[in-house]
Amino acid sequence: KYVSIPSVFYPRLAKNILAHPSERFIQRFPSSDTFRRLFERIDPDALAECLYDRLANNRKEGSVIAIDGKTICGSANHKHRAYHVVSAFVAESQITLGEIATEEKSNEITAVPELLRTINVENSIVTADAMSCQKEIVRTIREEKADYVIALKGNQPALLEDTQLYFQHFAQELPRHQTLEKGHGRIERREYRLLTQLEWLEGRENWAGLNRLGMATSTVTIGEETTTYTSYFITSLTDLEIFAYAVRKHWSIENELHWCLDVIFDEDDSRARKDNSPLNLNVLRKIALSLCKNCKEKRLAKSSIQKRRNRAALNPEVLSAILLG
C-alpha cells in the first residue's frame, strides 16, 4: 500500500523521496485494530517483568520504595470492575520496580506481600499507607531484608490509641527534626519525632522488626489560615533524620507517578477495557514516564514531560535519545 507521509513526521524519508522521485517507497503501518489485538493478548505480568528489569538497575541502596495503589477508572466493562494496580515506585530515580493488579481496592492487603516477593527491595526503605499496616506485610518486608515506614491509622485501633496517648504525654521530651518549605503561596513546617522505648507496648513482638513509633506534625499556613495535621507511623528505622526523609519521600508515588499518569497520559480517560489491554497500557505508560524523566539529553533538559513526548513523536533522534537513556 502506497501512502503519503508528511515531511514533518518523517524528515529523512521525505528527503529521500524528494531526492529520488523515480523510486517507490513502500511503508506498511499496523492498523489500530492490530495494536488493539496485540495489547489484548500480551501477558501483562510478562511484559512488566521484561521492561521493569531494564530500569531496576538504576536503583541505589538505601532508596525509598513507595507502595501504593491506583484504580484505572476507565478500565471497567461488563465482565470485570475497574482494575486496581498496586505499584512499587523508587522515589529517588523515579522508576517503577513492579506492579500487581486486583479488581478491588481492599485486595491491596493481600497483593502487597506478593508484590514485595517479586521485586528486589533489599537494603531499601519500604513506605506504605495505613492500609498496608498489617503484620503479614511487615513480616514480608523484613524477610526481604528491607526497612519500613508505614502509616498508622484506625485499622489498627489499639496500637493507634496507645501511640497517640504516649505522644500526647511525652512528645515534648523526645528529640525532634524540623523542616521548613515555602512556595506556591504556602508555608509548611514539619516536625518529626521518634519514640525509642517500646517496652510498655503490648504485642510489639508480633510486628517484625518494630524498633520505633513515629509522629509527624505538619503545620500549613496559607494567607491568614493555618492548619495542623498529625500522622503516626510504625518503623524499623532508628535514625530520626532518615525517618523524616522516608516519610516525606513516600508522597512521590502520588505526585510523580499517579498524578502524571492521570494528567499527562490521561489514563483515567482511556477507553481500553477489553482483556489485558488496560494493564498492558498501564505498564507502557509507566515505562514511558520513567524514560522521559530520566533522559539526560541536553536539548531536553528544560522541557516538560509533555514536550518530551511530543518531540519524540516528531523526531526519531529525540526518540532514540529517550529510549537509550
PDB file of C-alpha atoms in Angstrom:
ATOM      1  CA  LYS A   1       0.000   0.000   0.000  1.00  0.00           C
ATOM      2  CA  TYR A   2       1.408   3.366  -1.020  1.00  0.00           C
ATOM      3  CA  VAL A   3       0.909   6.186   1.473  1.00  0.00           C
ATOM      4  CA  SER A   4       1.744   9.879   1.599  1.00  0.00           C
ATOM      5  CA  ILE A   5       3.886  10.764   4.630  1.00  0.00           C
ATOM      6  CA  PRO A   6       4.100  14.422   5.806  1.00  0.00           C
ATOM      7  CA  SER A   7       7.703  15.564   5.965  1.00  0.00           C
ATOM      8  CA  VAL A   8       7.211  16.964   9.482  1.00  0.00           C
ATOM      9  CA  PHE A   9       6.797  13.411  10.779  1.00  0.00           C
ATOM     10  CA  TYR A  10       9.459  11.626   8.782  1.00  0.00           C
ATOM     11  CA  PRO A  11      12.025  14.228   7.660  1.00  0.00           C
ATOM     12  CA  ARG A  12      14.663  11.771   6.486  1.00  0.00           C
ATOM     13  CA  LEU A  13      12.239   9.613   4.500  1.00  0.00           C
ATOM     14  CA  ALA A  14      10.641  12.659   2.878  1.00  0.00           C
ATOM     15  CA  LYS A  15      14.078  13.968   1.912  1.00  0.00           C
ATOM     16  CA  ASN A  16      14.932  10.681   0.190  1.00  0.00           C
ATOM     17  CA  ILE A  17      11.645  10.650  -1.685  1.00  0.00           C
ATOM     18  CA  LEU A  18      12.257  14.161  -2.999  1.00  0.00           C
ATOM     19  CA  ALA A  19      15.840  13.292  -3.948  1.00  0.00           C
ATOM     20  CA  HIS A  20      14.794  10.138  -5.836  1.00  0.00           C
ATOM     21  CA  PRO A  21      11.314  10.774  -7.247  1.00  0.00           C
ATOM     22  CA  SER A  22      11.523   7.815  -9.604  1.00  0.00           C
ATOM     23  CA  GLU A  23      11.875   5.322  -6.741  1.00  0.00           C
ATOM     24  CA  ARG A  24       8.860   3.920  -4.956  1.00  0.00           C
ATOM     25  CA  PHE A  25       8.954   3.805  -1.175  1.00  0.00           C
ATOM     26  CA  ILE A  26       6.578   1.354   0.432  1.00  0.00           C
ATOM     27  CA  GLN A  27       5.564   1.921   4.073  1.00  0.00           C
ATOM     28  CA  ARG A  28       3.382  -0.536   5.927  1.00  0.00           C
ATOM     29  CA  PHE A  29       1.805   0.725   9.129  1.00  0.00           C
ATOM     30  CA  PRO A  30      -0.074  -1.586  11.515  1.00  0.00           C
ATOM     31  CA  SER A  31      -3.701  -0.568  11.841  1.00  0.00           C
ATOM     32  CA  SER A  32      -5.301   0.421  15.138  1.00  0.00           C
ATOM     33  CA  ASP A  33      -7.040  -2.975  15.205  1.00  0.00           C
ATOM     34  CA  THR A  34      -3.659  -4.714  15.030  1.00  0.00           C
ATOM     35  CA  PHE A  35      -2.387  -2.790  18.055  1.00  0.00           C
ATOM     36  CA  ARG A  36      -5.647  -3.476  19.891  1.00  0.00           C
ATOM     37  CA  ARG A  37      -5.452  -7.238  19.317  1.00  0.00           C
ATOM     38  CA  LEU A  38      -1.780  -7.245  20.337  1.00  0.00           C
ATOM     39  CA  PHE A  39      -2.319  -5.490  23.687  1.00  0.00           C
ATOM     40  CA  GLU A  40      -5.381  -7.608  24.441  1.00  0.00           C
ATOM     41  CA  ARG A  41      -3.350 -10.826  24.197  1.00  0.00           C
ATOM     42  CA  ILE A  42       0.046  -9.997  25.717  1.00  0.00           C
ATOM     43  CA  ASP A  43       0.508 -11.235  29.278  1.00  0.00           C
ATOM     44  CA  PRO A  44       0.871  -8.014  31.364  1.00  0.00           C
ATOM     45  CA  ASP A  45       2.988  -9.749  34.012  1.00  0.00           C
ATOM     46  CA  ALA A  46       5.474 -10.950  31.401  1.00  0.00           C
ATOM     47  CA  LEU A  47       5.552  -7.532  29.746  1.00  0.00           C
ATOM     48  CA  ALA A  48       6.169  -5.804  33.088  1.00  0.00           C
ATOM     49  CA  GLU A  49       8.935  -8.245  34.020  1.00  0.00           C
ATOM     50  CA  CYS A  50      10.757  -7.691  30.724  1.00  0.00           C
ATOM     51  CA  LEU A  51      10.546  -3.904  30.793  1.00  0.00           C
ATOM     52  CA  TYR A  52      10.961  -3.198  34.507  1.00  0.00           C
ATOM     53  CA  ASP A  53      14.114  -5.324  34.756  1.00  0.00           C
ATOM     54  CA  ARG A  54      15.884  -2.853  32.473  1.00  0.00           C
ATOM     55  CA  LEU A  55      15.017   0.067  34.747  1.00  0.00           C
ATOM     56  CA  ALA A  56      15.707  -1.724  38.036  1.00  0.00           C
ATOM     57  CA  ASN A  57      19.462  -1.355  37.545  1.00  0.00           C
ATOM     58  CA  ASN A  58      19.133   2.370  38.325  1.00  0.00           C
ATOM     59  CA  ARG A  59      18.029   1.711  41.924  1.00  0.00           C
ATOM     60  CA  LYS A  60      20.598   2.529  44.587  1.00  0.00           C
ATOM     61  CA  GLU A  61      20.903   1.005  48.040  1.00  0.00           C
ATOM     62  CA  GLY A  62      19.013   2.917  50.693  1.00  0.00           C
ATOM     63  CA  SER A  63      16.394   4.155  48.239  1.00  0.00           C
ATOM     64  CA  VAL A  64      12.828   4.776  49.350  1.00  0.00           C
ATOM     65  CA  ILE A  65      10.419   2.388  47.634  1.00  0.00           C
ATOM     66  CA  ALA A  66       6.861   3.660  47.975  1.00  0.00           C
ATOM     67  CA  ILE A  67       3.997   1.165  47.738  1.00  0.00           C
ATOM     68  CA  ASP A  68       0.524   2.379  46.812  1.00  0.00           C
ATOM     69  CA  GLY A  69      -2.441   1.524  44.621  1.00  0.00           C
ATOM     70  CA  LYS A  70      -4.299   3.393  41.885  1.00  0.00           C
ATOM     71  CA  THR A  71      -7.559   2.497  40.181  1.00  0.00           C
ATOM     72  CA  ILE A  72      -7.688   2.717  36.374  1.00  0.00           C
ATOM     73  CA  CYS A  73     -11.130   4.289  36.345  1.00  0.00           C
ATOM     74  CA  GLY A  74     -11.895   3.711  32.672  1.00  0.00           C
ATOM     75  CA  SER A  75     -10.947   0.010  32.603  1.00  0.00           C
ATOM     76  CA  ALA A  76     -14.274  -1.417  33.817  1.00  0.00           C
ATOM     77  CA  ASN A  77     -16.599  -3.287  31.465  1.00  0.00           C
ATOM     78  CA  HIS A  78     -19.491  -5.735  31.713  1.00  0.00           C
ATOM     79  CA  LYS A  79     -17.084  -8.594  32.559  1.00  0.00           C
ATOM     80  CA  HIS A  80     -14.965  -7.030  35.309  1.00  0.00           C
ATOM     81  CA  ARG A  81     -14.670  -3.997  37.560  1.00  0.00           C
ATOM     82  CA  ALA A  82     -12.061  -1.289  37.104  1.00  0.00           C
ATOM     83  CA  TYR A  83      -8.577  -2.653  37.752  1.00  0.00           C
ATOM     84  CA  HIS A  84      -6.771  -1.502  40.896  1.00  0.00           C
ATOM     85  CA  VAL A  85      -2.999  -1.592  40.306  1.00  0.00           C
ATOM     86  CA  VAL A  86      -0.562  -1.668  43.239  1.00  0.00           C
ATOM     87  CA  SER A  87       2.844  -0.263  42.252  1.00  0.00           C
ATOM     88  CA  ALA A  88       6.322  -0.143  43.795  1.00  0.00           C
ATOM     89  CA  PHE A  89       7.907   3.219  42.936  1.00  0.00           C
ATOM     90  CA  VAL A  90      11.516   4.263  43.616  1.00  0.00           C
ATOM     91  CA  ALA A  91      11.290   7.844  44.861  1.00  0.00           C
ATOM     92  CA  GLU A  92      14.841   8.933  44.016  1.00  0.00           C
ATOM     93  CA  SER A  93      15.201   7.595  40.474  1.00  0.00           C
ATOM     94  CA  GLN A  94      11.507   7.912  39.553  1.00  0.00           C
ATOM     95  CA  ILE A  95      11.178   4.354  38.246  1.00  0.00           C
ATOM     96  CA  THR A  96       8.578   1.659  38.788  1.00  0.00           C
ATOM     97  CA  LEU A  97      10.038  -1.634  40.012  1.00  0.00           C
ATOM     98  CA  GLY A  98       6.893  -3.716  39.685  1.00  0.00           C
ATOM     99  CA  GLU A  99       3.147  -3.869  39.955  1.00  0.00           C
ATOM    100  CA  ILE A 100       0.285  -6.234  40.624  1.00  0.00           C
ATOM    101  CA  ALA A 101      -3.357  -5.821  39.603  1.00  0.00           C
ATOM    102  CA  THR A 102      -6.505  -6.552  41.594  1.00  0.00           C
ATOM    103  CA  GLU A 103     -10.202  -5.916  40.981  1.00  0.00           C
ATOM    104  CA  GLU A 104     -10.849  -4.435  44.429  1.00  0.00           C
ATOM    105  CA  LYS A 105      -9.026  -1.786  46.441  1.00  0.00           C
ATOM    106  CA  SER A 106      -9.491  -3.959  49.555  1.00  0.00           C
ATOM    107  CA  ASN A 107      -7.463  -6.720  47.863  1.00  0.00           C
ATOM    108  CA  GLU A 108      -4.423  -4.469  48.177  1.00  0.00           C
ATOM    109  CA  ILE A 109      -3.739  -6.041  51.598  1.00  0.00           C
ATOM    110  CA  THR A 110      -3.056  -9.446  50.042  1.00  0.00           C
ATOM    111  CA  ALA A 111      -1.442  -8.024  46.904  1.00  0.00           C
ATOM    112  CA  VAL A 112       1.356  -6.105  48.663  1.00  0.00           C
ATOM    113  CA  PRO A 113       3.177  -9.179  50.102  1.00  0.00           C
ATOM    114  CA  GLU A 114       3.001 -10.864  46.705  1.00  0.00           C
ATOM    115  CA  LEU A 115       4.420  -7.762  45.023  1.00  0.00           C
ATOM    116  CA  LEU A 116       7.267  -7.489  47.536  1.00  0.00           C
ATOM    117  CA  ARG A 117       8.323 -11.063  46.823  1.00  0.00           C
ATOM    118  CA  THR A 118       8.593 -10.402  43.077  1.00  0.00           C
ATOM    119  CA  ILE A 119      10.905  -7.361  43.278  1.00  0.00           C
ATOM    120  CA  ASN A 120      14.249  -6.669  44.903  1.00  0.00           C
ATOM    121  CA  VAL A 121      13.856  -4.354  47.904  1.00  0.00           C
ATOM    122  CA  GLU A 122      16.961  -5.447  49.802  1.00  0.00           C
ATOM    123  CA  ASN A 123      18.697  -2.632  51.724  1.00  0.00           C
ATOM    124  CA  SER A 124      15.907  -0.194  50.859  1.00  0.00           C
ATOM    125  CA  ILE A 125      13.196   1.573  52.864  1.00  0.00           C
ATOM    126  CA  VAL A 126       9.665   0.461  52.002  1.00  0.00           C
ATOM    127  CA  THR A 127       6.950   3.017  52.718  1.00  0.00           C
ATOM    128  CA  ALA A 128       3.195   2.498  52.544  1.00  0.00           C
ATOM    129  CA  ASP A 129      -0.093   3.994  53.709  1.00  0.00           C
ATOM    130  CA  ALA A 130      -2.252   2.739  56.556  1.00  0.00           C
ATOM    131  CA  MET A 131      -3.954   0.006  54.507  1.00  0.00           C
ATOM    132  CA  SER A 132      -0.615  -1.822  54.474  1.00  0.00           C
ATOM    133  CA  CYS A 133      -0.224  -1.622  58.248  1.00  0.00           C
ATOM    134  CA  GLN A 134      -0.562  -5.402  58.591  1.00  0.00           C
ATOM    135  CA  LYS A 135       1.590  -7.934  60.431  1.00  0.00           C
ATOM    136  CA  GLU A 136       1.956 -10.110  57.314  1.00  0.00           C
ATOM    137  CA  ILE A 137       3.184  -7.183  55.197  1.00  0.00           C
ATOM    138  CA  VAL A 138       5.670  -6.085  57.857  1.00  0.00           C
ATOM    139  CA  ARG A 139       6.979  -9.643  58.185  1.00  0.00           C
ATOM    140  CA  THR A 140       7.418  -9.913  54.400  1.00  0.00           C
ATOM    141  CA  ILE A 141       9.388  -6.661  54.269  1.00  0.00           C
ATOM    142  CA  ARG A 142      11.785  -7.878  56.932  1.00  0.00           C
ATOM    143  CA  GLU A 143      12.154 -11.262  55.222  1.00  0.00           C
ATOM    144  CA  GLU A 144      13.189  -9.373  52.087  1.00  0.00           C
ATOM    145  CA  LYS A 145      15.908  -7.602  54.180  1.00  0.00           C
ATOM    146  CA  ALA A 146      14.418  -4.115  53.961  1.00  0.00           C
ATOM    147  CA  ASP A 147      13.351  -1.457  56.462  1.00  0.00           C
ATOM    148  CA  TYR A 148       9.874   0.033  56.581  1.00  0.00           C
ATOM    149  CA  VAL A 149       7.905   3.151  57.456  1.00  0.00           C
ATOM    150  CA  ILE A 150       4.144   2.519  57.432  1.00  0.00           C
ATOM    151  CA  ALA A 151       1.347   4.904  58.371  1.00  0.00           C
ATOM    152  CA  LEU A 152      -0.722   4.015  61.434  1.00  0.00           C
ATOM    153  CA  LYS A 153      -4.455   4.763  61.418  1.00  0.00           C
ATOM    154  CA  GLY A 154      -7.810   3.409  62.521  1.00  0.00           C
ATOM    155  CA  ASN A 155      -7.449  -0.074  61.022  1.00  0.00           C
ATOM    156  CA  GLN A 156      -5.153  -0.850  63.992  1.00  0.00           C
ATOM    157  CA  PRO A 157      -7.237   0.859  66.714  1.00  0.00           C
ATOM    158  CA  ALA A 158      -5.465  -0.492  69.816  1.00  0.00           C
ATOM    159  CA  LEU A 159      -1.977   0.280  68.521  1.00  0.00           C
ATOM    160  CA  LEU A 160      -3.076   3.722  67.323  1.00  0.00           C
ATOM    161  CA  GLU A 161      -4.665   4.613  70.660  1.00  0.00           C
ATOM    162  CA  ASP A 162      -1.588   3.559  72.635  1.00  0.00           C
ATOM    163  CA  THR A 163       0.673   5.541  70.295  1.00  0.00           C
ATOM    164  CA  GLN A 164      -1.465   8.688  70.474  1.00  0.00           C
ATOM    165  CA  LEU A 165      -1.681   8.603  74.271  1.00  0.00           C
ATOM    166  CA  TYR A 166       2.073   8.190  74.674  1.00  0.00           C
ATOM    167  CA  PHE A 167       2.939  11.021  72.300  1.00  0.00           C
ATOM    168  CA  GLN A 168       0.360  13.300  73.927  1.00  0.00           C
ATOM    169  CA  HIS A 169       2.096  12.943  77.286  1.00  0.00           C
ATOM    170  CA  PHE A 170       5.775  12.575  76.349  1.00  0.00           C
ATOM    171  CA  ALA A 171       6.263  14.064  72.874  1.00  0.00           C
ATOM    172  CA  GLN A 172       7.985  17.192  74.192  1.00  0.00           C
ATOM    173  CA  GLU A 173      10.642  15.059  75.892  1.00  0.00           C
ATOM    174  CA  LEU A 174      11.670  13.364  72.617  1.00  0.00           C
ATOM    175  CA  PRO A 175      14.280  14.628  70.124  1.00  0.00           C
ATOM    176  CA  ARG A 176      12.779  16.322  67.059  1.00  0.00           C
ATOM    177  CA  HIS A 177      13.724  17.077  63.485  1.00  0.00           C
ATOM    178  CA  GLN A 178      12.222  20.144  61.785  1.00  0.00           C
ATOM    179  CA  THR A 179      11.909  21.246  58.165  1.00  0.00           C
ATOM    180  CA  LEU A 180      10.505  24.390  56.554  1.00  0.00           C
ATOM    181  CA  GLU A 181       9.273  24.793  52.981  1.00  0.00           C
ATOM    182  CA  LYS A 182       7.939  27.887  51.245  1.00  0.00           C
ATOM    183  CA  GLY A 183       6.344  28.088  47.831  1.00  0.00           C
ATOM    184  CA  HIS A 184       3.136  28.424  45.854  1.00  0.00           C
ATOM    185  CA  GLY A 185       1.719  30.843  48.390  1.00  0.00           C
ATOM    186  CA  ARG A 186       2.068  28.492  51.348  1.00  0.00           C
ATOM    187  CA  ILE A 187       4.443  27.886  54.238  1.00  0.00           C
ATOM    188  CA  GLU A 188       4.733  24.347  55.582  1.00  0.00           C
ATOM    189  CA  ARG A 189       6.546  23.447  58.783  1.00  0.00           C
ATOM    190  CA  ARG A 190       7.101  19.790  59.577  1.00  0.00           C
ATOM    191  CA  GLU A 191       8.184  18.312  62.869  1.00  0.00           C
ATOM    192  CA  TYR A 192       9.223  14.670  63.283  1.00  0.00           C
ATOM    193  CA  ARG A 193       9.739  12.653  66.469  1.00  0.00           C
ATOM    194  CA  LEU A 194      10.645   9.031  67.212  1.00  0.00           C
ATOM    195  CA  LEU A 195       9.679   7.065  70.290  1.00  0.00           C
ATOM    196  CA  THR A 196      12.578   4.792  71.188  1.00  0.00           C
ATOM    197  CA  GLN A 197      11.404   2.962  74.326  1.00  0.00           C
ATOM    198  CA  LEU A 198       8.758   0.380  73.433  1.00  0.00           C
ATOM    199  CA  GLU A 199       8.942  -1.982  76.401  1.00  0.00           C
ATOM    200  CA  TRP A 200       5.498  -0.832  77.537  1.00  0.00           C
ATOM    201  CA  LEU A 201       3.821  -1.629  74.184  1.00  0.00           C
ATOM    202  CA  GLU A 202       1.720  -4.784  74.323  1.00  0.00           C
ATOM    203  CA  GLY A 203       2.026  -7.145  71.362  1.00  0.00           C
ATOM    204  CA  ARG A 204       5.067  -5.411  69.890  1.00  0.00           C
ATOM    205  CA  GLU A 205       6.696  -8.820  69.318  1.00  0.00           C
ATOM    206  CA  ASN A 206       4.002  -9.545  66.697  1.00  0.00           C
ATOM    207  CA  TRP A 207       5.307  -6.737  64.489  1.00  0.00           C
ATOM    208  CA  ALA A 208       8.537  -7.948  62.877  1.00  0.00           C
ATOM    209  CA  GLY A 209      11.420  -5.506  63.245  1.00  0.00           C
ATOM    210  CA  LEU A 210       9.398  -2.839  65.062  1.00  0.00           C
ATOM    211  CA  ASN A 211      12.017  -0.522  66.593  1.00  0.00           C
ATOM    212  CA  ARG A 212      10.261   2.829  66.839  1.00  0.00           C
ATOM    213  CA  LEU A 213       6.925   4.605  66.770  1.00  0.00           C
ATOM    214  CA  GLY A 214       6.961   7.851  64.805  1.00  0.00           C
ATOM    215  CA  MET A 215       4.988  11.074  64.725  1.00  0.00           C
ATOM    216  CA  ALA A 216       4.943  13.730  62.007  1.00  0.00           C
ATOM    217  CA  THR A 217       3.224  17.076  62.566  1.00  0.00           C
ATOM    218  CA  SER A 218       2.664  19.341  59.572  1.00  0.00           C
ATOM    219  CA  THR A 219       1.599  22.969  60.010  1.00  0.00           C
ATOM    220  CA  VAL A 220       0.448  24.628  56.777  1.00  0.00           C
ATOM    221  CA  THR A 221      -0.107  28.389  56.532  1.00  0.00           C
ATOM    222  CA  ILE A 222      -1.932  29.831  53.509  1.00  0.00           C
ATOM    223  CA  GLY A 223      -2.540  33.543  53.903  1.00  0.00           C
ATOM    224  CA  GLU A 224      -4.029  34.008  57.337  1.00  0.00           C
ATOM    225  CA  GLU A 225      -5.303  30.436  57.647  1.00  0.00           C
ATOM    226  CA  THR A 226      -3.216  27.835  59.486  1.00  0.00           C
ATOM    227  CA  THR A 227      -3.974  24.100  59.559  1.00  0.00           C
ATOM    228  CA  THR A 228      -2.172  21.390  61.528  1.00  0.00           C
ATOM    229  CA  TYR A 229      -2.084  17.684  60.677  1.00  0.00           C
ATOM    230  CA  THR A 230      -0.582  14.899  62.795  1.00  0.00           C
ATOM    231  CA  SER A 231       0.289  11.456  61.477  1.00  0.00           C
ATOM    232  CA  TYR A 232       1.633   8.371  63.240  1.00  0.00           C
ATOM    233  CA  PHE A 233       3.865   5.591  61.933  1.00  0.00           C
ATOM    234  CA  ILE A 234       5.416   2.268  62.790  1.00  0.00           C
ATOM    235  CA  THR A 235       9.009   1.823  61.615  1.00  0.00           C
ATOM    236  CA  SER A 236      12.073  -0.362  61.803  1.00  0.00           C
ATOM    237  CA  LEU A 237      14.331   2.682  61.406  1.00  0.00           C
ATOM    238  CA  THR A 238      16.256   4.106  64.353  1.00  0.00           C
ATOM    239  CA  ASP A 239      17.616   7.328  62.822  1.00  0.00           C
ATOM    240  CA  LEU A 240      15.300  10.343  63.143  1.00  0.00           C
ATOM    241  CA  GLU A 241      16.506  12.186  60.029  1.00  0.00           C
ATOM    242  CA  ILE A 242      16.245   9.088  57.830  1.00  0.00           C
ATOM    243  CA  PHE A 243      12.740   8.516  59.182  1.00  0.00           C
ATOM    244  CA  ALA A 244      11.770  12.105  58.301  1.00  0.00           C
ATOM    245  CA  TYR A 245      13.248  11.691  54.821  1.00  0.00           C
ATOM    246  CA  ALA A 246      11.312   8.464  54.186  1.00  0.00           C
ATOM    247  CA  VAL A 247       8.002   9.941  55.372  1.00  0.00           C
ATOM    248  CA  ARG A 248       8.361  12.893  53.022  1.00  0.00           C
ATOM    249  CA  LYS A 249       9.537  10.804  50.069  1.00  0.00           C
ATOM    250  CA  HIS A 250       6.520   8.495  50.248  1.00  0.00           C
ATOM    251  CA  TRP A 251       4.382  11.199  48.633  1.00  0.00           C
ATOM    252  CA  SER A 252       6.423  10.936  45.434  1.00  0.00           C
ATOM    253  CA  ILE A 253       4.280   7.996  44.306  1.00  0.00           C
ATOM    254  CA  GLU A 254       1.238  10.267  44.356  1.00  0.00           C
ATOM    255  CA  ASN A 255       2.904  13.381  42.929  1.00  0.00           C
ATOM    256  CA  GLU A 256       5.383  11.868  40.487  1.00  0.00           C
ATOM    257  CA  LEU A 257       3.571   8.722  39.342  1.00  0.00           C
ATOM    258  CA  HIS A 258      -0.210   8.686  39.858  1.00  0.00           C
ATOM    259  CA  TRP A 259      -0.670  12.390  39.122  1.00  0.00           C
ATOM    260  CA  CYS A 260       1.427  12.146  35.951  1.00  0.00           C
ATOM    261  CA  LEU A 261      -0.476   9.085  34.726  1.00  0.00           C
ATOM    262  CA  ASP A 262      -3.774  10.941  35.096  1.00  0.00           C
ATOM    263  CA  VAL A 263      -2.793  14.435  33.952  1.00  0.00           C
ATOM    264  CA  ILE A 264      -0.051  13.838  31.357  1.00  0.00           C
ATOM    265  CA  PHE A 265      -1.100  10.436  29.981  1.00  0.00           C
ATOM    266  CA  ASP A 266      -4.886  10.799  30.553  1.00  0.00           C
ATOM    267  CA  GLU A 267      -5.035   7.264  31.932  1.00  0.00           C
ATOM    268  CA  ASP A 268      -8.479   7.562  33.514  1.00  0.00           C
ATOM    269  CA  ASP A 269      -9.927   8.709  30.173  1.00  0.00           C
ATOM    270  CA  SER A 270      -8.508   5.751  28.274  1.00  0.00           C
ATOM    271  CA  ARG A 271     -11.217   3.603  26.656  1.00  0.00           C
ATOM    272  CA  ALA A 272      -9.127   0.409  26.604  1.00  0.00           C
ATOM    273  CA  ARG A 273     -11.236  -2.097  28.542  1.00  0.00           C
ATOM    274  CA  LYS A 274     -11.047  -5.487  26.870  1.00  0.00           C
ATOM    275  CA  ASP A 275      -8.925  -8.404  28.144  1.00  0.00           C
ATOM    276  CA  ASN A 276      -5.350  -7.390  29.052  1.00  0.00           C
ATOM    277  CA  SER A 277      -5.226  -4.079  27.193  1.00  0.00           C
ATOM    278  CA  PRO A 278      -5.777  -1.764  30.249  1.00  0.00           C
ATOM    279  CA  LEU A 279      -2.975  -3.440  32.209  1.00  0.00           C
ATOM    280  CA  ASN A 280      -0.524  -3.567  29.298  1.00  0.00           C
ATOM    281  CA  LEU A 281      -1.064   0.110  28.516  1.00  0.00           C
ATOM    282  CA  ASN A 282      -0.594   0.922  32.201  1.00  0.00           C
ATOM    283  CA  VAL A 283       2.819  -0.779  32.093  1.00  0.00           C
ATOM    284  CA  LEU A 284       3.817   1.093  28.933  1.00  0.00           C
ATOM    285  CA  ARG A 285       2.758   4.453  30.379  1.00  0.00           C
ATOM    286  CA  LYS A 286       4.914   3.903  33.453  1.00  0.00           C
ATOM    287  CA  ILE A 287       7.890   2.878  31.326  1.00  0.00           C
ATOM    288  CA  ALA A 288       7.453   5.926  29.089  1.00  0.00           C
ATOM    289  CA  LEU A 289       7.169   8.194  32.122  1.00  0.00           C
ATOM    290  CA  SER A 290      10.370   6.806  33.668  1.00  0.00           C
ATOM    291  CA  LEU A 291      12.297   7.099  30.405  1.00  0.00           C
ATOM    292  CA  CYS A 292      11.161  10.683  29.845  1.00  0.00           C
ATOM    293  CA  LYS A 293      12.067  11.733  33.379  1.00  0.00           C
ATOM    294  CA  ASN A 294      15.485  10.097  33.366  1.00  0.00           C
ATOM    295  CA  CYS A 295      16.594  11.255  29.914  1.00  0.00           C
ATOM    296  CA  LYS A 296      19.882  13.215  30.167  1.00  0.00           C
ATOM    297  CA  GLU A 297      19.807  14.682  26.647  1.00  0.00           C
ATOM    298  CA  LYS A 298      20.911  18.330  26.841  1.00  0.00           C
ATOM    299  CA  ARG A 299      18.392  19.546  24.293  1.00  0.00           C
ATOM    300  CA  LEU A 300      15.584  18.226  26.530  1.00  0.00           C
ATOM    301  CA  ALA A 301      16.957  19.481  29.841  1.00  0.00           C
ATOM    302  CA  LYS A 302      14.396  22.266  30.235  1.00  0.00           C
ATOM    303  CA  SER A 303      11.479  20.512  28.523  1.00  0.00           C
ATOM    304  CA  SER A 304       8.419  19.245  30.376  1.00  0.00           C
ATOM    305  CA  ILE A 305       7.365  15.593  30.150  1.00  0.00           C
ATOM    306  CA  GLN A 306       4.610  16.509  27.703  1.00  0.00           C
ATOM    307  CA  LYS A 307       7.027  18.386  25.436  1.00  0.00           C
ATOM    308  CA  ARG A 308       9.474  15.483  25.520  1.00  0.00           C
ATOM    309  CA  ARG A 309       6.709  13.145  24.406  1.00  0.00           C
ATOM    310  CA  ASN A 310       5.707  15.445  21.565  1.00  0.00           C
ATOM    311  CA  ARG A 311       9.273  15.919  20.347  1.00  0.00           C
ATOM    312  CA  ALA A 312       9.899  12.166  20.485  1.00  0.00           C
ATOM    313  CA  ALA A 313       6.812  11.611  18.310  1.00  0.00           C
ATOM    314  CA  LEU A 314       8.070  14.087  15.694  1.00  0.00           C
ATOM    315  CA  ASN A 315      11.825  13.469  15.756  1.00  0.00           C
ATOM    316  CA  PRO A 316      13.365   9.958  15.622  1.00  0.00           C
ATOM    317  CA  GLU A 317      16.635  11.279  17.039  1.00  0.00           C
ATOM    318  CA  VAL A 318      14.878  12.566  20.168  1.00  0.00           C
ATOM    319  CA  LEU A 319      13.025   9.271  20.437  1.00  0.00           C
ATOM    320  CA  SER A 320      16.313   7.360  20.324  1.00  0.00           C
ATOM    321  CA  ALA A 321      17.855   9.631  22.951  1.00  0.00           C
ATOM    322  CA  ILE A 322      14.955   8.939  25.330  1.00  0.00           C
ATOM    323  CA  LEU A 323      14.852   5.187  24.693  1.00  0.00           C
ATOM    324  CA  LEU A 324      18.600   4.790  25.122  1.00  0.00           C
ATOM    325  CA  GLY A 325      18.773   6.975  28.231  1.00  0.00           C
TER     326      GLY A 325
END
